[in-house]
């Protein structure tokens, strides 16, 4: 598979997964009493798909090398967690929020670093990724701490954290992945 095709698969996969994550977040916000067993299976599948896309992205040839720079190890982690959630999820349903919060927090921290790298590249919209990363990280931390200890409030916070995670991934894919084919001129070399 050529590198341009791999990059397009990774970028489009990132966008699709981000949209699925957004829909899941909105669903949890609208229906906070969503059955936990269905949520566990859904998250397991989304983690596995996200991990696969992250690993594909890591091996693609992105012009800026920003969006996928940490995605090989993170992709393996997502696939492994997705499998654990699918196989043993009901046994760990109380830990689900903490694990999800840690994943969201870790991704947000990596994206904060990535947004600062984007600034160095001169990408004008780096600050949008930074702001969404910070907000996402705050909600991820709240999920880890779970200060409200209430199922309805926790599900609402989970919905907001998941929605922000989806928006963050969407912004990363749209703002930082540059697909250059043989007819394109890199941004710094245009007349």
Short mmCIF file of C-alpha atoms in Angstrom, two decimals:
data_model
loop_
_atom_site.label_atom_id
_atom_site.label_comp_id
_atom_site.label_asym_id
_atom_site.label_seq_id
_atom_site.Cartn_x
_atom_site.Cartn_y
_atom_site.Cartn_z
CA UNK A 1 0.00 0.00 0.00
CA UNK A 2 1.49 3.38 -0.94
CA UNK A 3 2.05 6.05 1.70
CA UNK A 4 -0.52 8.49 0.28
CA UNK A 5 -3.24 5.85 0.39
CA UNK A 6 -2.23 4.84 3.93
CA UNK A 7 -2.38 8.48 5.05
CA UNK A 8 -5.83 8.94 3.50
CA UNK A 9 -7.08 5.78 5.25
CA UNK A 10 -5.65 7.00 8.56
CA UNK A 11 -7.06 10.53 8.23
CA UNK A 12 -10.50 9.38 7.09
CA UNK A 13 -10.52 6.65 9.75
CA UNK A 14 -9.62 9.24 12.39
CA UNK A 15 -12.51 11.42 11.24
CA UNK A 16 -15.00 8.54 11.21
CA UNK A 17 -13.93 7.33 14.67
CA UNK A 18 -14.06 10.91 15.97
CA UNK A 19 -17.61 11.30 14.67
CA UNK A 20 -18.64 7.98 16.23
CA UNK A 21 -17.14 9.11 19.54
CA UNK A 22 -19.04 12.42 19.28
CA UNK A 23 -22.32 10.58 18.62
CA UNK A 24 -21.63 8.31 21.60
CA UNK A 25 -20.95 11.35 23.79
CA UNK A 26 -24.14 13.09 22.64
CA UNK A 27 -26.07 9.87 23.24
CA UNK A 28 -24.78 9.69 26.81
CA UNK A 29 -25.68 13.34 27.38
CA UNK A 30 -29.21 12.88 26.04
CA UNK A 31 -29.76 9.48 27.67
CA UNK A 32 -27.59 9.29 30.85
CA UNK A 33 -29.36 6.10 31.97
CA UNK A 34 -27.89 4.22 29.00
CA UNK A 35 -27.46 0.51 29.93
CA UNK A 36 -23.92 -0.06 31.19
CA UNK A 37 -23.51 -3.42 29.43
CA UNK A 38 -24.23 -1.89 26.02
CA UNK A 39 -21.91 1.04 26.83
CA UNK A 40 -19.13 -1.39 27.78
CA UNK A 41 -19.43 -3.34 24.50
CA UNK A 42 -19.64 -0.15 22.46
CA UNK A 43 -16.57 1.34 24.14
CA UNK A 44 -14.64 -1.90 23.67
CA UNK A 45 -15.35 -1.90 19.94
CA UNK A 46 -14.60 1.82 19.58
CA UNK A 47 -11.30 1.39 21.49
CA UNK A 48 -10.24 -1.44 19.18
CA UNK A 49 -11.18 0.47 16.00
CA UNK A 50 -9.50 3.63 17.30
CA UNK A 51 -6.35 1.69 18.17
CA UNK A 52 -6.14 0.15 14.71
CA UNK A 53 -6.58 3.54 13.05
CA UNK A 54 -3.94 5.06 15.34
CA UNK A 55 -1.43 2.36 14.38
CA UNK A 56 -2.18 2.84 10.67
CA UNK A 57 -1.72 6.58 11.16
CA UNK A 58 1.62 6.10 12.84
CA UNK A 59 2.98 4.30 9.77
CA UNK A 60 1.58 6.84 7.31
CA UNK A 61 3.63 9.68 5.88
CA UNK A 62 1.93 12.77 7.27
CA UNK A 63 3.63 15.97 6.06
CA UNK A 64 3.80 17.58 9.51
CA UNK A 65 4.16 14.30 11.45
CA UNK A 66 2.01 15.77 14.23
CA UNK A 67 -1.29 13.92 14.44
CA UNK A 68 0.11 10.41 14.62
CA UNK A 69 3.45 10.90 16.37
CA UNK A 70 2.45 9.05 19.58
CA UNK A 71 -0.09 6.73 18.06
CA UNK A 72 1.78 3.45 17.72
CA UNK A 73 2.08 2.74 21.45
CA UNK A 74 -1.23 4.46 22.18
CA UNK A 75 -2.90 2.39 19.45
CA UNK A 76 -1.62 -0.85 20.95
CA UNK A 77 -2.89 0.28 24.36
CA UNK A 78 -6.33 1.10 22.91
CA UNK A 79 -6.64 -2.30 21.21
CA UNK A 80 -5.54 -4.09 24.39
CA UNK A 81 -7.98 -2.11 26.56
CA UNK A 82 -10.75 -2.67 24.03
CA UNK A 83 -10.20 -6.42 24.19
CA UNK A 84 -10.12 -6.39 28.01
CA UNK A 85 -13.32 -4.34 28.09
CA UNK A 86 -15.05 -6.71 25.67
CA UNK A 87 -13.90 -9.85 27.47
CA UNK A 88 -14.09 -8.75 31.11
CA UNK A 89 -15.99 -5.45 31.00
CA UNK A 90 -18.93 -6.40 33.20
CA UNK A 91 -16.51 -7.45 35.96
CA UNK A 92 -14.90 -4.03 35.93
CA UNK A 93 -17.87 -1.75 35.31
CA UNK A 94 -17.01 0.38 38.36
CA UNK A 95 -13.52 0.96 36.96
CA UNK A 96 -14.85 1.84 33.53
CA UNK A 97 -15.18 5.55 34.30
CA UNK A 98 -11.68 5.77 35.78
CA UNK A 99 -10.12 3.88 32.86
CA UNK A 100 -12.02 5.98 30.34
CA UNK A 101 -11.01 9.13 32.24
CA UNK A 102 -7.35 8.10 32.21
CA UNK A 103 -7.42 7.37 28.48
CA UNK A 104 -9.10 10.72 27.77
CA UNK A 105 -6.69 12.56 30.09
CA UNK A 106 -3.64 10.89 28.53
CA UNK A 107 -4.83 11.68 25.00
CA UNK A 108 -5.55 15.29 25.99
CA UNK A 109 -2.05 15.70 27.45
CA UNK A 110 -0.46 14.30 24.29
CA UNK A 111 -2.61 16.65 22.20
CA UNK A 112 -1.54 19.65 24.31
CA UNK A 113 2.05 18.81 23.44
CA UNK A 114 1.06 18.26 19.80
CA UNK A 115 -0.69 21.66 19.65
CA UNK A 116 2.47 23.36 20.89
CA UNK A 117 4.44 21.51 18.21
CA UNK A 118 1.85 22.67 15.65
CA UNK A 119 2.50 26.24 16.76
CA UNK A 120 6.21 25.75 16.00
CA UNK A 121 5.25 24.59 12.49
CA UNK A 122 3.28 27.79 12.05
CA UNK A 123 -0.16 26.17 11.89
CA UNK A 124 -2.56 29.01 12.63
CA UNK A 125 -5.24 26.93 14.32
CA UNK A 126 -2.96 25.31 16.92
CA UNK A 127 -4.71 27.22 19.70
CA UNK A 128 -8.05 25.53 18.95
CA UNK A 129 -6.49 22.14 19.55
CA UNK A 130 -4.88 23.48 22.74
CA UNK A 131 -8.17 24.80 24.14
CA UNK A 132 -10.11 21.64 23.32
CA UNK A 133 -7.25 19.53 24.73
CA UNK A 134 -7.34 21.41 28.02
CA UNK A 135 -11.13 21.11 28.30
CA UNK A 136 -10.98 17.43 27.41
CA UNK A 137 -8.24 16.85 29.97
CA UNK A 138 -10.29 18.55 32.69
CA UNK A 139 -13.27 16.30 32.01
CA UNK A 140 -10.98 13.25 31.85
CA UNK A 141 -9.58 14.16 35.26
CA UNK A 142 -13.08 14.62 36.67
CA UNK A 143 -13.96 11.09 35.47
CA UNK A 144 -10.88 9.70 37.18
CA UNK A 145 -11.70 11.43 40.47
CA UNK A 146 -15.48 10.89 40.19
CA UNK A 147 -16.32 13.46 42.88
CA UNK A 148 -20.09 13.15 42.43
CA UNK A 149 -20.35 9.40 43.05
CA UNK A 150 -23.72 9.39 41.36
CA UNK A 151 -24.59 7.27 38.36
CA UNK A 152 -26.65 9.93 36.54
CA UNK A 153 -24.14 12.73 37.07
CA UNK A 154 -21.23 10.45 36.24
CA UNK A 155 -22.88 9.34 32.99
CA UNK A 156 -23.52 12.97 32.05
CA UNK A 157 -19.88 13.83 32.75
CA UNK A 158 -18.84 10.76 30.77
CA UNK A 159 -20.97 11.96 27.87
CA UNK A 160 -19.35 15.39 27.97
CA UNK A 161 -15.83 13.92 28.22
CA UNK A 162 -16.49 11.51 25.35
CA UNK A 163 -17.99 14.29 23.19
CA UNK A 164 -14.95 16.51 23.83
CA UNK A 165 -12.62 13.59 23.05
CA UNK A 166 -14.39 13.12 19.73
CA UNK A 167 -14.17 16.83 18.93
CA UNK A 168 -10.50 16.84 19.86
CA UNK A 169 -9.74 13.95 17.54
CA UNK A 170 -11.76 15.58 14.78
CA UNK A 171 -9.82 18.84 15.15
CA UNK A 172 -6.51 16.98 15.12
CA UNK A 173 -7.42 15.12 11.93
CA UNK A 174 -8.75 18.20 10.15
CA UNK A 175 -6.19 20.79 11.29
CA UNK A 176 -2.92 18.86 11.40
CA UNK A 177 -3.02 16.05 8.84
CA UNK A 178 -1.84 17.30 5.50
CA UNK A 179 -2.20 15.02 2.51
CA UNK A 180 0.25 15.99 -0.17
CA UNK A 181 0.23 14.14 -3.42
CA UNK A 182 2.82 14.42 -6.12
CA UNK A 183 1.05 17.50 -7.55
CA UNK A 184 0.94 19.43 -4.25
CA UNK A 185 3.47 21.93 -3.05
CA UNK A 186 4.35 21.85 0.66
CA UNK A 187 2.92 24.86 2.57
CA UNK A 188 6.30 26.52 3.20
CA UNK A 189 7.29 26.35 -0.47
CA UNK A 190 4.31 28.04 -2.10
CA UNK A 191 4.82 31.22 -4.08
#
